[in-house]
PDB file of C-alpha atoms in Angstrom:
ATOM      1  CA  VAL A   1       6.525  -5.280  -7.504  1.00 52.00           C
ATOM      2  CA  LEU A   2       8.113  -3.224 -10.233  1.00 56.00           C
ATOM      3  CA  THR A   3       5.465  -0.474 -11.317  1.00 64.00           C
ATOM      4  CA  ASP A   4       9.086   2.130 -11.399  1.00 84.00           C
ATOM      5  CA  PHE A   5      10.331   2.812 -14.448  1.00 87.00           C
ATOM      6  CA  ASN A   6      14.127   3.530 -13.823  1.00 90.00           C
ATOM      7  CA  LYS A   7      13.804   0.145 -11.595  1.00 91.00           C
ATOM      8  CA  LEU A   8      12.618  -1.389 -14.818  1.00 92.00           C
ATOM      9  CA  VAL A   9      15.245  -0.175 -17.065  1.00 93.00           C
ATOM     10  CA  ASP A  10      17.920  -1.046 -14.242  1.00 94.00           C
ATOM     11  CA  GLU A  11      16.593  -5.440 -14.814  1.00 95.00           C
ATOM     12  CA  MET A  12      16.731  -4.560 -19.002  1.00 96.00           C
ATOM     13  CA  LEU A  13      20.038  -3.515 -17.779  1.00 97.00           C
ATOM     14  CA  ASN A  14      21.093  -6.425 -16.297  1.00 97.00           C
ATOM     15  CA  LYS A  15      18.584  -8.949 -17.560  1.00 97.00           C
ATOM     16  CA  THR A  16      18.021  -9.894 -14.498  1.00 96.00           C
ATOM     17  CA  VAL A  17      15.245 -11.959 -14.755  1.00 97.00           C
ATOM     18  CA  LEU A  18      12.340 -11.308 -13.368  1.00 95.00           C
ATOM     19  CA  THR A  19       8.871 -14.093 -11.782  1.00 94.00           C
ATOM     20  CA  LEU A  20       6.031 -11.922 -14.396  1.00 92.00           C
ATOM     21  CA  ALA A  21       3.014 -12.700 -12.373  1.00 89.00           C
ATOM     22  CA  PHE A  22      -0.951 -11.721 -13.966  1.00 87.00           C
ATOM     23  CA  SER A  23      -4.160 -12.896 -13.701  1.00 85.00           C
ATOM     24  CA  THR A  24      -8.243 -12.148 -15.757  1.00 84.00           C
ATOM     25  CA  VAL A  25      -9.938  -9.588 -13.292  1.00 83.00           C
ATOM     26  CA  LYS A  26     -12.866 -10.155 -11.435  1.00 82.00           C
ATOM     27  CA  ASN A  27     -14.489  -6.832 -10.657  1.00 79.00           C
ATOM     28  CA  PHE A  28     -13.952  -5.314 -14.358  1.00 74.00           C
ATOM     29  CA  SER A  29     -17.486  -3.837 -14.648  1.00 75.00           C
ATOM     30  CA  ALA A  30     -16.998  -1.947 -11.232  1.00 72.00           C
ATOM     31  CA  LYS A  31     -14.706   0.382 -11.949  1.00 68.00           C
ATOM     32  CA  THR A  32     -15.493   4.590 -12.069  1.00 72.00           C
ATOM     33  CA  ALA A  33     -14.371   7.955 -13.278  1.00 78.00           C
ATOM     34  CA  PRO A  34     -11.103   8.691 -14.114  1.00 77.00           C
ATOM     35  CA  ASP A  35      -9.604  10.510 -10.445  1.00 76.00           C
ATOM     36  CA  ALA A  36      -7.677  13.389 -10.314  1.00 76.00           C
ATOM     37  CA  ASP A  37      -4.202  11.030 -11.974  1.00 72.00           C
ATOM     38  CA  GLY A  38      -6.048   9.225 -15.234  1.00 74.00           C
ATOM     39  CA  HIS A  39      -6.913   6.383 -12.985  1.00 74.00           C
ATOM     40  CA  VAL A  40      -8.874   4.106 -14.103  1.00 77.00           C
ATOM     41  CA  VAL A  41      -9.894   1.526 -10.439  1.00 77.00           C
ATOM     42  CA  PRO A  42     -12.707   0.157  -8.926  1.00 78.00           C
ATOM     43  CA  THR A  43     -13.285   1.449  -5.359  1.00 77.00           C
ATOM     44  CA  GLY A  44     -11.144  -0.677  -2.977  1.00 78.00           C
ATOM     45  CA  GLY A  45      -8.882  -1.363  -6.245  1.00 79.00           C
ATOM     46  CA  TRP A  46      -8.957  -4.814  -8.872  1.00 79.00           C
ATOM     47  CA  THR A  47     -10.042  -7.995  -7.791  1.00 81.00           C
ATOM     48  CA  SER A  48      -8.905 -11.062  -9.531  1.00 81.00           C
ATOM     49  CA  ASN A  49     -10.660 -13.886 -10.496  1.00 81.00           C
ATOM     50  CA  ASP A  50      -9.593 -17.290  -9.462  1.00 79.00           C
ATOM     51  CA  ASP A  51      -6.638 -17.839 -11.587  1.00 83.00           C
ATOM     52  CA  MET A  52      -3.254 -16.496 -12.015  1.00 87.00           C
ATOM     53  CA  TYR A  53      -0.733 -17.067 -14.486  1.00 90.00           C
ATOM     54  CA  TYR A  54       3.316 -16.282 -14.099  1.00 92.00           C
ATOM     55  CA  GLY A  55       6.851 -17.686 -15.357  1.00 95.00           C
ATOM     56  CA  GLN A  56      10.110 -16.006 -15.779  1.00 97.00           C
ATOM     57  CA  VAL A  57      11.090 -12.960 -18.043  1.00 97.00           C
ATOM     58  CA  THR A  58      13.737 -10.433 -18.855  1.00 97.00           C
ATOM     59  CA  VAL A  59      12.652  -7.199 -19.940  1.00 96.00           C
ATOM     60  CA  SER A  60      13.025  -6.613 -23.570  1.00 97.00           C
ATOM     61  CA  SER A  61      11.989  -3.482 -24.269  1.00 96.00           C
ATOM     62  CA  ILE A  62      10.567  -0.217 -22.474  1.00 94.00           C
ATOM     63  CA  ASP A  63       8.966   2.659 -24.473  1.00 94.00           C
ATOM     64  CA  LEU A  64       8.753   5.606 -23.000  1.00 90.00           C
ATOM     65  CA  SER A  65       5.331   8.991 -23.456  1.00 90.00           C
ATOM     66  CA  ALA A  66       5.332  12.389 -21.452  1.00 85.00           C
ATOM     67  CA  ASP A  67       3.998  14.584 -23.780  1.00 85.00           C
ATOM     68  CA  ASN A  68       3.118  18.423 -23.012  1.00 88.00           C
ATOM     69  CA  GLY A  69       0.619  18.506 -20.284  1.00 84.00           C
ATOM     70  CA  SER A  70      -0.241  14.991 -20.403  1.00 81.00           C
ATOM     71  CA  VAL A  71       0.178  12.070 -17.991  1.00 78.00           C
ATOM     72  CA  ALA A  72       2.904   9.898 -18.490  1.00 82.00           C
ATOM     73  CA  THR A  73       2.698   6.560 -19.357  1.00 86.00           C
ATOM     74  CA  TYR A  74       5.474   4.108 -20.147  1.00 89.00           C
ATOM     75  CA  SER A  75       4.493   0.131 -21.633  1.00 93.00           C
ATOM     76  CA  VAL A  76       7.119  -2.854 -21.002  1.00 94.00           C
ATOM     77  CA  ASN A  77       7.705  -5.349 -23.871  1.00 96.00           C
ATOM     78  CA  PHE A  78       8.503  -9.348 -22.208  1.00 96.00           C
ATOM     79  CA  ASN A  79      11.101 -12.689 -23.667  1.00 97.00           C
ATOM     80  CA  GLY A  80       9.999 -15.388 -21.804  1.00 96.00           C
ATOM     81  CA  HIS A  81      12.039 -18.042 -19.892  1.00 95.00           C
ATOM     82  CA  GLY A  82      10.494 -21.681 -20.130  1.00 95.00           C
ATOM     83  CA  ALA A  83       7.062 -22.112 -20.329  1.00 94.00           C
ATOM     84  CA  LEU A  84       4.511 -19.974 -18.584  1.00 91.00           C
ATOM     85  CA  ALA A  85       2.308 -21.682 -16.163  1.00 93.00           C
ATOM     86  CA  LYS A  86      -1.795 -21.163 -14.652  1.00 90.00           C
ATOM     87  CA  LYS A  87      -2.032 -21.955 -11.401  1.00 84.00           C
ATOM     88  CA  THR A  88      -5.436 -21.838  -9.600  1.00 68.00           C
ATOM     89  CA  ALA A  89      -6.660 -20.745  -6.263  1.00 58.00           C
TER      90      ALA A  89
END
């Protein structure tokens, strides 16, 4: 799982084709108050629904925000390569 900003930048510069997978969330209502880092995650982590989407992508852009005194965040845009597929459990 690529979650590191620098690794994602490297993959963008190398035009590496990645497999992206995502799912809807089953336990959204179980989320807790933000932790010390500002993250809102249910105890025990997120649980996915019985569906998943996946496909091949390249990273097309990355935006980083690091305001003074705030938690640094980044957003990533992807370009799809081929069809997006749905897999059910």
